[in-house]
């Protein structure tokens, strides 16, 4: 038999869009799809509903345009339904993280309402990001659709248009439409300029590239809405001004809130506390535990932001929590919904097995865990796999696994109850 022993130790810009009729118009057969009926039920409509959940924070511009933003999502007045929405993600690492989830959830809500969404990547780390986004989209479609007809989810790479551009020609054709005073006045630019690190030319020009992305998508996919974090609002404004100047048409921006840790740090890799969506970086168990550990004063907000649960169901969950707070039911439901979306049903099952093995001393869960799960569970611990002869003692086993020091001290660790095998002293 093989006996496993482990010593437990005391933890680029990505753009997404939803395009119009060029991607097809699923669910437009004269009967409003269920997702749309839900999104537009009552007087609130899709935008107001997501604002009530806290997912949509700001709209730009809110007033003063020929077309008002809510009209785009009103089937009765929009001339080119469904709409196209895109969003930006920073792919300077080879994985998205929890900080990107809200933008993805925003896209998914539009997709559920019948609009087609596209994810756009830049070349850096593009392959890994494409795989991660497609996996999330597939989990969303497979596990949360309930047989409804939604819009499409498509992945694009903006190198498709930039690789054809000559730098000098691009600066001459595009750069001339941007005023330095306006670019420098953006709050995000001011913040970076005043920081100890300063701001590089590449960072400064990024808002021009993001504006051109918006323009290209508007021209080729009729993309009229850009979704992004609240720190992206200045870049979204630059895109609006560029498109309006060249075409006279109105486009819009929607921001989602930035999620911070309990210390106020942004949940991203730059803060050093990233919870990644790639299993190789953060296991399903670690993702699950991240949400299970959320505080009571945050969990209701996170249920509204990170899940598709209807608001009445969230209210019911929170009412039960008041009666039995020790069960942490809202945290468990939050962790379940997010882990299932990110890692699928198998990933959720893995997270629950690891939780049972580690926190509930379940021998049954430990026995059925794969090598991958064991290594994920005891990531910070030493790990070895041994083939033992019959009659091998606990002392010999621990010494072969380097789980105890040599000599009398290691022997005393066993006799004094300091060693457990499969949760048993």
Short mmCIF file of C-alpha atoms in Angstrom, two decimals:
data_model
loop_
_atom_site.label_atom_id
_atom_site.label_comp_id
_atom_site.label_asym_id
_atom_site.label_seq_id
_atom_site.Cartn_x
_atom_site.Cartn_y
_atom_site.Cartn_z
CA UNK A 1 0.00 0.00 0.00
CA UNK A 2 1.08 3.56 -0.60
CA UNK A 3 0.96 5.73 2.51
CA UNK A 4 0.92 9.49 2.03
CA UNK A 5 2.17 11.59 4.92
CA UNK A 6 2.12 15.36 5.07
CA UNK A 7 3.17 17.61 7.91
CA UNK A 8 0.52 20.32 8.27
CA UNK A 9 2.03 23.78 8.72
CA UNK A 10 0.39 26.60 10.57
CA UNK A 11 -1.72 30.76 3.09
CA UNK A 12 -2.90 43.91 -20.23
CA UNK A 13 -5.59 45.00 -20.86
CA UNK A 14 -8.37 42.76 -21.34
CA UNK A 15 -11.33 44.04 -23.19
CA UNK A 16 -14.65 42.39 -23.39
CA UNK A 17 -17.49 43.30 -25.63
CA UNK A 18 -20.86 42.26 -26.68
CA UNK A 19 -21.47 42.85 -30.30
CA UNK A 20 -24.60 43.57 -32.28
CA UNK A 21 -26.15 41.77 -35.19
CA UNK A 22 -22.80 40.83 -36.69
CA UNK A 23 -22.64 37.98 -34.14
CA UNK A 24 -26.18 36.84 -34.70
CA UNK A 25 -29.36 37.62 -32.82
CA UNK A 26 -30.22 34.61 -30.68
CA UNK A 27 -33.57 34.61 -28.98
CA UNK A 28 -35.20 37.24 -31.19
CA UNK A 29 -37.96 35.12 -32.65
CA UNK A 30 -40.75 37.41 -31.50
CA UNK A 31 -40.89 36.04 -27.96
CA UNK A 32 -38.73 37.85 -25.43
CA UNK A 33 -36.21 35.37 -23.95
CA UNK A 34 -36.62 34.48 -20.30
CA UNK A 35 -33.34 36.18 -19.41
CA UNK A 36 -34.61 39.40 -20.99
CA UNK A 37 -37.99 39.15 -19.33
CA UNK A 38 -36.24 38.84 -16.00
CA UNK A 39 -33.80 41.65 -16.72
CA UNK A 40 -36.52 44.04 -17.84
CA UNK A 41 -39.20 43.00 -15.39
CA UNK A 42 -40.87 45.91 -13.66
CA UNK A 43 -39.91 49.54 -14.11
CA UNK A 44 -36.26 49.10 -13.12
CA UNK A 45 -34.83 47.49 -16.25
CA UNK A 46 -31.43 45.88 -16.70
CA UNK A 47 -29.25 48.87 -15.79
CA UNK A 48 -31.21 49.89 -12.72
CA UNK A 49 -31.36 46.30 -11.50
CA UNK A 50 -27.59 45.93 -11.60
CA UNK A 51 -27.14 49.33 -9.99
CA UNK A 52 -29.44 48.14 -7.19
CA UNK A 53 -27.19 45.09 -6.73
CA UNK A 54 -24.19 47.41 -6.52
CA UNK A 55 -22.56 45.97 -9.65
CA UNK A 56 -22.97 49.02 -11.89
CA UNK A 57 -21.53 52.02 -10.10
CA UNK A 58 -21.41 54.93 -12.55
CA UNK A 59 -22.76 55.68 -16.01
CA UNK A 60 -21.07 58.06 -18.46
CA UNK A 61 -22.38 60.26 -19.90
CA UNK A 62 -25.57 60.24 -17.89
CA UNK A 63 -27.31 63.07 -19.73
CA UNK A 64 -26.99 65.42 -22.67
CA UNK A 65 -26.72 62.96 -25.56
CA UNK A 66 -29.08 62.28 -28.43
CA UNK A 67 -29.50 58.68 -27.27
CA UNK A 68 -29.91 57.95 -23.56
CA UNK A 69 -28.11 54.88 -22.26
CA UNK A 70 -31.26 53.04 -21.03
CA UNK A 71 -32.76 53.33 -24.53
CA UNK A 72 -30.05 51.04 -25.90
CA UNK A 73 -31.33 48.18 -23.80
CA UNK A 74 -35.01 48.86 -24.39
CA UNK A 75 -36.17 46.41 -27.04
CA UNK A 76 -38.97 48.73 -28.06
CA UNK A 77 -36.82 51.76 -28.90
CA UNK A 78 -33.34 50.49 -29.81
CA UNK A 79 -32.93 50.15 -33.55
CA UNK A 80 -30.05 47.67 -33.46
CA UNK A 81 -30.88 45.31 -30.62
CA UNK A 82 -28.96 43.40 -29.25
CA UNK A 83 -26.19 45.72 -28.12
CA UNK A 84 -22.42 45.33 -27.89
CA UNK A 85 -20.51 45.82 -24.63
CA UNK A 86 -16.78 45.62 -24.03
CA UNK A 87 -14.49 45.73 -21.04
CA UNK A 88 -10.75 45.92 -20.29
CA UNK A 89 -8.59 43.56 -18.23
CA UNK A 90 -4.90 43.91 -17.38
CA UNK A 91 -3.12 40.76 -18.61
CA UNK A 92 0.41 41.54 -17.34
CA UNK A 93 0.20 38.15 -15.59
CA UNK A 94 -0.88 34.85 -17.15
CA UNK A 95 -4.06 34.64 -15.08
CA UNK A 96 -7.01 36.79 -14.14
CA UNK A 97 -7.71 37.26 -10.44
CA UNK A 98 -10.67 37.95 -8.15
CA UNK A 99 -10.34 41.66 -8.88
CA UNK A 100 -11.38 40.95 -12.49
CA UNK A 101 -14.48 38.95 -11.57
CA UNK A 102 -16.86 41.90 -11.29
CA UNK A 103 -16.19 43.04 -14.85
CA UNK A 104 -16.78 39.47 -16.02
CA UNK A 105 -19.98 39.26 -13.98
CA UNK A 106 -21.09 42.52 -15.59
CA UNK A 107 -20.54 41.02 -19.04
CA UNK A 108 -22.34 37.84 -18.05
CA UNK A 109 -25.37 39.83 -16.86
CA UNK A 110 -25.54 41.53 -20.27
CA UNK A 111 -25.16 38.14 -21.98
CA UNK A 112 -27.96 36.70 -19.83
CA UNK A 113 -30.16 39.59 -21.00
CA UNK A 114 -29.67 38.63 -24.65
CA UNK A 115 -26.69 40.80 -25.61
CA UNK A 116 -23.59 39.28 -27.23
CA UNK A 117 -20.31 39.68 -25.35
CA UNK A 118 -16.75 39.61 -26.62
CA UNK A 119 -13.52 39.40 -24.65
CA UNK A 120 -10.55 41.25 -26.18
CA UNK A 121 -6.95 40.58 -25.12
CA UNK A 122 -3.60 42.13 -25.88
CA UNK A 123 -0.71 39.92 -26.98
CA UNK A 124 1.06 39.63 -23.62
CA UNK A 125 -0.03 36.41 -21.90
CA UNK A 126 -2.84 36.19 -24.44
CA UNK A 127 -2.96 32.40 -24.80
CA UNK A 128 -3.36 31.69 -21.08
CA UNK A 129 -5.94 34.46 -20.72
CA UNK A 130 -7.93 33.18 -23.69
CA UNK A 131 -8.10 29.73 -22.10
CA UNK A 132 -9.11 31.16 -18.72
CA UNK A 133 -11.85 33.33 -20.17
CA UNK A 134 -13.24 30.56 -22.34
CA UNK A 135 -13.32 28.24 -19.33
CA UNK A 136 -15.26 30.81 -17.29
CA UNK A 137 -17.68 31.43 -20.15
CA UNK A 138 -18.20 27.67 -20.60
CA UNK A 139 -18.87 27.16 -16.87
CA UNK A 140 -21.34 30.04 -16.97
CA UNK A 141 -23.16 28.60 -19.96
CA UNK A 142 -23.17 25.01 -18.70
CA UNK A 143 -23.95 25.48 -15.00
CA UNK A 144 -26.02 28.66 -14.81
CA UNK A 145 -28.06 28.81 -18.02
CA UNK A 146 -31.07 26.68 -17.02
CA UNK A 147 -31.88 26.15 -20.69
CA UNK A 148 -32.31 29.85 -21.52
CA UNK A 149 -31.21 31.48 -24.76
CA UNK A 150 -28.45 34.01 -24.18
CA UNK A 151 -26.18 36.18 -26.27
CA UNK A 152 -22.82 34.94 -27.53
CA UNK A 153 -19.44 35.13 -25.79
CA UNK A 154 -16.56 35.66 -28.23
CA UNK A 155 -12.84 36.24 -27.62
CA UNK A 156 -10.88 38.71 -29.78
CA UNK A 157 -7.24 39.85 -29.77
CA UNK A 158 -6.56 43.52 -30.44
CA UNK A 159 -3.28 42.63 -32.15
CA UNK A 160 -5.58 41.82 -35.09
CA UNK A 161 -5.76 45.54 -35.82
CA UNK A 162 -2.58 46.88 -34.22
CA UNK A 163 -0.21 44.59 -36.14
CA UNK A 164 -1.35 46.30 -39.34
CA UNK A 165 -0.61 49.78 -37.97
CA UNK A 166 2.57 51.73 -38.66
CA UNK A 167 3.61 53.61 -35.51
CA UNK A 168 4.24 56.98 -37.15
CA UNK A 169 1.06 56.77 -39.24
CA UNK A 170 -0.94 55.78 -36.15
CA UNK A 171 0.37 58.73 -34.13
CA UNK A 172 -0.35 61.10 -37.01
CA UNK A 173 -3.87 59.79 -37.66
CA UNK A 174 -4.98 59.17 -34.08
CA UNK A 175 -2.71 61.20 -31.83
CA UNK A 176 -3.77 64.49 -33.37
CA UNK A 177 -7.29 64.08 -31.94
CA UNK A 178 -6.11 64.06 -28.30
CA UNK A 179 -5.26 67.20 -26.32
CA UNK A 180 -2.46 66.94 -23.74
CA UNK A 181 -4.28 69.12 -21.22
CA UNK A 182 -7.29 66.81 -21.24
CA UNK A 183 -5.18 63.66 -20.93
CA UNK A 184 -3.13 65.12 -18.08
CA UNK A 185 -6.26 66.21 -16.21
CA UNK A 186 -7.55 62.65 -15.78
CA UNK A 187 -7.67 61.64 -12.12
CA UNK A 188 -5.94 58.34 -12.83
CA UNK A 189 -3.07 60.18 -14.55
CA UNK A 190 -2.79 62.74 -11.76
CA UNK A 191 -2.65 59.98 -9.17
CA UNK A 192 0.11 58.14 -11.03
CA UNK A 193 2.13 61.31 -11.65
CA UNK A 194 2.09 62.12 -7.93
CA UNK A 195 3.03 58.59 -6.87
CA UNK A 196 6.65 57.71 -5.94
CA UNK A 197 6.90 55.47 -9.03
CA UNK A 198 5.68 58.17 -11.39
CA UNK A 199 4.15 57.32 -14.76
CA UNK A 200 5.90 55.89 -17.80
CA UNK A 201 5.22 57.01 -21.37
CA UNK A 202 3.71 53.57 -22.10
CA UNK A 203 1.24 53.97 -19.20
CA UNK A 204 0.37 57.50 -20.29
CA UNK A 205 -0.31 56.50 -23.89
CA UNK A 206 -2.42 53.56 -22.85
CA UNK A 207 -5.58 55.65 -22.64
CA UNK A 208 -5.07 56.60 -26.29
CA UNK A 209 -4.80 52.92 -27.25
CA UNK A 210 -7.85 52.06 -25.16
CA UNK A 211 -9.78 54.88 -26.82
CA UNK A 212 -8.78 53.55 -30.25
CA UNK A 213 -9.88 50.03 -29.25
CA UNK A 214 -13.30 51.45 -28.39
CA UNK A 215 -13.42 53.29 -31.73
CA UNK A 216 -12.40 50.17 -33.71
CA UNK A 217 -15.02 48.06 -31.97
CA UNK A 218 -17.65 50.72 -32.53
CA UNK A 219 -16.82 50.84 -36.24
CA UNK A 220 -16.63 47.07 -36.81
CA UNK A 221 -18.97 45.62 -34.17
CA UNK A 222 -21.26 48.58 -33.35
CA UNK A 223 -19.96 48.44 -29.79
CA UNK A 224 -21.52 51.40 -27.98
CA UNK A 225 -20.85 50.52 -24.33
CA UNK A 226 -17.56 49.99 -22.51
CA UNK A 227 -17.51 48.30 -19.11
CA UNK A 228 -14.60 48.78 -16.71
CA UNK A 229 -13.44 49.29 -13.15
CA UNK A 230 -14.13 52.66 -11.58
CA UNK A 231 -10.42 53.51 -12.02
CA UNK A 232 -10.95 53.19 -15.80
CA UNK A 233 -13.49 56.00 -16.06
CA UNK A 234 -10.95 58.51 -17.41
CA UNK A 235 -9.92 56.12 -20.18
CA UNK A 236 -13.56 55.47 -21.01
CA UNK A 237 -14.13 59.23 -21.29
CA UNK A 238 -11.20 59.48 -23.71
CA UNK A 239 -12.83 56.84 -25.89
CA UNK A 240 -16.17 58.62 -25.77
CA UNK A 241 -14.62 61.94 -26.81
CA UNK A 242 -12.57 60.33 -29.61
CA UNK A 243 -15.56 58.49 -31.10
CA UNK A 244 -17.89 61.47 -30.78
CA UNK A 245 -15.32 63.74 -32.43
CA UNK A 246 -14.82 61.41 -35.41
CA UNK A 247 -18.36 60.13 -35.92
CA UNK A 248 -20.73 62.41 -34.06
CA UNK A 249 -22.26 59.29 -32.49
CA UNK A 250 -22.89 58.73 -28.80
CA UNK A 251 -21.25 55.89 -26.88
CA UNK A 252 -21.34 55.11 -23.17
CA UNK A 253 -19.34 53.81 -20.24
CA UNK A 254 -20.37 51.79 -17.21
CA UNK A 255 -18.08 51.29 -14.22
CA UNK A 256 -18.02 48.46 -11.71
CA UNK A 257 -16.67 48.93 -8.17
CA UNK A 258 -13.13 48.02 -7.19
CA UNK A 259 -13.03 45.32 -4.53
CA UNK A 260 -10.53 45.85 -1.72
CA UNK A 261 -9.28 43.70 1.14
CA UNK A 262 -10.17 44.40 4.77
CA UNK A 263 -7.11 46.68 4.93
CA UNK A 264 -8.33 48.69 1.96
CA UNK A 265 -5.78 47.28 -0.51
CA UNK A 266 -6.98 46.60 -4.05
CA UNK A 267 -7.42 42.86 -4.66
CA UNK A 268 -4.88 42.56 -7.42
CA UNK A 269 -1.44 41.15 -8.04
CA UNK A 270 0.19 44.55 -7.51
CA UNK A 271 -1.02 44.54 -3.92
CA UNK A 272 0.62 41.15 -3.36
CA UNK A 273 -2.60 39.56 -2.15
CA UNK A 274 -4.10 38.30 -5.39
CA UNK A 275 -6.51 35.39 -5.38
CA UNK A 276 -5.99 34.00 -8.88
CA UNK A 277 -8.59 32.35 -11.10
CA UNK A 278 -6.01 29.94 -12.59
CA UNK A 279 -5.93 26.65 -10.66
CA UNK A 280 -2.15 26.45 -10.94
CA UNK A 281 -1.87 29.68 -8.95
CA UNK A 282 -4.85 29.44 -6.57
CA UNK A 283 -6.53 26.07 -6.01
CA UNK A 284 -10.33 25.68 -5.93
CA UNK A 285 -9.98 25.00 -2.18
CA UNK A 286 -8.11 28.28 -1.64
CA UNK A 287 -10.65 30.23 -3.71
CA UNK A 288 -13.50 28.60 -1.79
CA UNK A 289 -11.88 29.40 1.56
CA UNK A 290 -11.23 33.02 0.52
CA UNK A 291 -14.98 33.59 0.20
CA UNK A 292 -15.95 31.40 3.18
CA UNK A 293 -13.75 33.61 5.37
CA UNK A 294 -15.49 36.86 4.38
CA UNK A 295 -16.85 38.92 7.25
CA UNK A 296 -20.55 39.14 8.07
CA UNK A 297 -20.66 42.83 7.20
CA UNK A 298 -19.42 42.13 3.65
CA UNK A 299 -21.11 38.88 2.71
CA UNK A 300 -24.50 40.32 1.67
CA UNK A 301 -22.83 42.81 -0.66
CA UNK A 302 -20.64 40.07 -2.12
CA UNK A 303 -23.63 37.81 -2.73
CA UNK A 304 -25.17 40.63 -4.79
CA UNK A 305 -21.95 41.34 -6.66
CA UNK A 306 -20.39 37.93 -7.27
CA UNK A 307 -23.44 35.68 -7.80
CA UNK A 308 -26.52 35.50 -10.01
CA UNK A 309 -28.83 34.80 -7.06
CA UNK A 310 -32.05 36.89 -7.17
CA UNK A 311 -32.24 39.65 -4.57
CA UNK A 312 -35.23 38.04 -2.74
CA UNK A 313 -33.22 34.83 -2.31
CA UNK A 314 -30.26 36.78 -0.93
CA UNK A 315 -32.61 38.52 1.52
CA UNK A 316 -33.90 35.13 2.66
CA UNK A 317 -30.37 33.78 3.14
CA UNK A 318 -29.45 36.79 5.27
CA UNK A 319 -32.62 36.47 7.39
CA UNK A 320 -31.72 32.86 8.20
CA UNK A 321 -28.17 33.97 9.00
CA UNK A 322 -29.44 36.30 11.73
CA UNK A 323 -31.04 33.31 13.46
CA UNK A 324 -28.07 30.93 13.05
CA UNK A 325 -24.91 32.97 12.41
CA UNK A 326 -22.64 30.14 13.55
CA UNK A 327 -23.55 28.12 10.43
CA UNK A 328 -22.08 30.83 8.14
CA UNK A 329 -24.64 29.88 5.47
CA UNK A 330 -24.23 33.10 3.39
CA UNK A 331 -20.44 32.66 3.24
CA UNK A 332 -20.79 29.01 2.20
CA UNK A 333 -23.34 29.86 -0.50
CA UNK A 334 -21.12 32.69 -1.78
CA UNK A 335 -18.07 30.40 -1.90
CA UNK A 336 -20.08 27.69 -3.64
CA UNK A 337 -21.44 29.97 -6.38
CA UNK A 338 -18.10 31.63 -7.15
CA UNK A 339 -16.04 28.41 -7.09
CA UNK A 340 -18.56 26.70 -9.39
CA UNK A 341 -18.38 29.59 -11.87
CA UNK A 342 -14.58 29.75 -11.87
CA UNK A 343 -13.66 26.05 -11.63
CA UNK A 344 -16.83 24.19 -12.63
CA UNK A 345 -18.62 21.45 -10.71
CA UNK A 346 -15.49 19.32 -10.44
CA UNK A 347 -13.57 22.23 -8.92
CA UNK A 348 -16.34 22.85 -6.41
CA UNK A 349 -16.40 19.17 -5.46
CA UNK A 350 -12.63 19.28 -5.00
CA UNK A 351 -12.86 22.35 -2.77
CA UNK A 352 -15.48 20.66 -0.61
CA UNK A 353 -13.42 17.46 -0.33
CA UNK A 354 -10.39 19.45 0.78
CA UNK A 355 -12.50 21.38 3.28
CA UNK A 356 -13.90 18.17 4.76
CA UNK A 357 -10.45 16.59 5.00
CA UNK A 358 -8.70 19.57 6.56
CA UNK A 359 -11.31 21.21 8.75
CA UNK A 360 -13.63 18.31 9.57
CA UNK A 361 -11.02 15.52 9.90
CA UNK A 362 -12.81 13.40 7.31
CA UNK A 363 -10.85 10.21 6.58
CA UNK A 364 -13.34 9.41 3.80
CA UNK A 365 -12.61 12.69 2.02
CA UNK A 366 -8.86 12.20 2.44
CA UNK A 367 -8.95 8.70 1.00
CA UNK A 368 -10.62 9.75 -2.28
CA UNK A 369 -8.49 12.85 -2.89
CA UNK A 370 -6.22 12.87 -5.92
CA UNK A 371 -2.49 13.60 -5.76
CA UNK A 372 -3.22 17.05 -7.22
CA UNK A 373 -5.74 17.81 -4.48
CA UNK A 374 -3.38 16.62 -1.74
CA UNK A 375 -0.60 18.83 -3.06
CA UNK A 376 -3.01 21.77 -3.30
CA UNK A 377 -4.32 21.16 0.19
CA UNK A 378 -0.88 20.95 1.78
CA UNK A 379 0.76 23.45 -0.56
CA UNK A 380 3.03 24.97 2.09
CA UNK A 381 3.92 21.62 3.68
CA UNK A 382 6.58 19.10 2.75
CA UNK A 383 5.14 16.26 0.67
CA UNK A 384 6.42 12.77 -0.05
CA UNK A 385 5.00 9.52 -1.35
CA UNK A 386 6.33 6.23 0.04
CA UNK A 387 5.80 2.57 -0.74
CA UNK A 388 6.08 0.82 2.64
CA UNK A 389 6.83 -2.81 3.49
CA UNK A 390 4.41 -4.66 5.79
CA UNK A 391 5.25 -4.14 9.45
CA UNK A 392 6.89 -0.72 8.96
CA UNK A 393 6.60 1.23 12.20
CA UNK A 394 5.23 4.75 12.62
CA UNK A 395 8.72 5.84 13.64
CA UNK A 396 10.29 4.45 10.44
CA UNK A 397 7.52 5.95 8.33
CA UNK A 398 7.95 9.43 9.81
CA UNK A 399 11.73 9.28 9.44
CA UNK A 400 11.55 8.14 5.80
CA UNK A 401 9.15 10.99 5.07
CA UNK A 402 11.41 13.49 6.90
CA UNK A 403 8.35 14.45 8.95
CA UNK A 404 10.25 14.41 12.28
CA UNK A 405 13.79 15.21 13.36
CA UNK A 406 16.22 12.34 13.89
CA UNK A 407 17.20 10.86 17.24
CA UNK A 408 15.33 10.89 20.56
CA UNK A 409 13.55 14.17 19.81
CA UNK A 410 11.66 12.66 16.89
CA UNK A 411 10.71 9.62 18.97
CA UNK A 412 9.35 11.89 21.71
CA UNK A 413 7.21 13.76 19.17
CA UNK A 414 5.38 10.49 18.52
CA UNK A 415 5.07 9.33 22.13
CA UNK A 416 3.89 12.78 23.25
CA UNK A 417 1.09 12.88 20.63
CA UNK A 418 2.69 15.38 18.25
CA UNK A 419 2.28 13.20 15.13
CA UNK A 420 -0.99 12.35 13.38
CA UNK A 421 -1.60 10.02 10.43
CA UNK A 422 -4.91 10.58 8.63
CA UNK A 423 -6.04 12.86 11.47
CA UNK A 424 -5.34 10.22 14.15
CA UNK A 425 -2.67 10.70 16.81
#
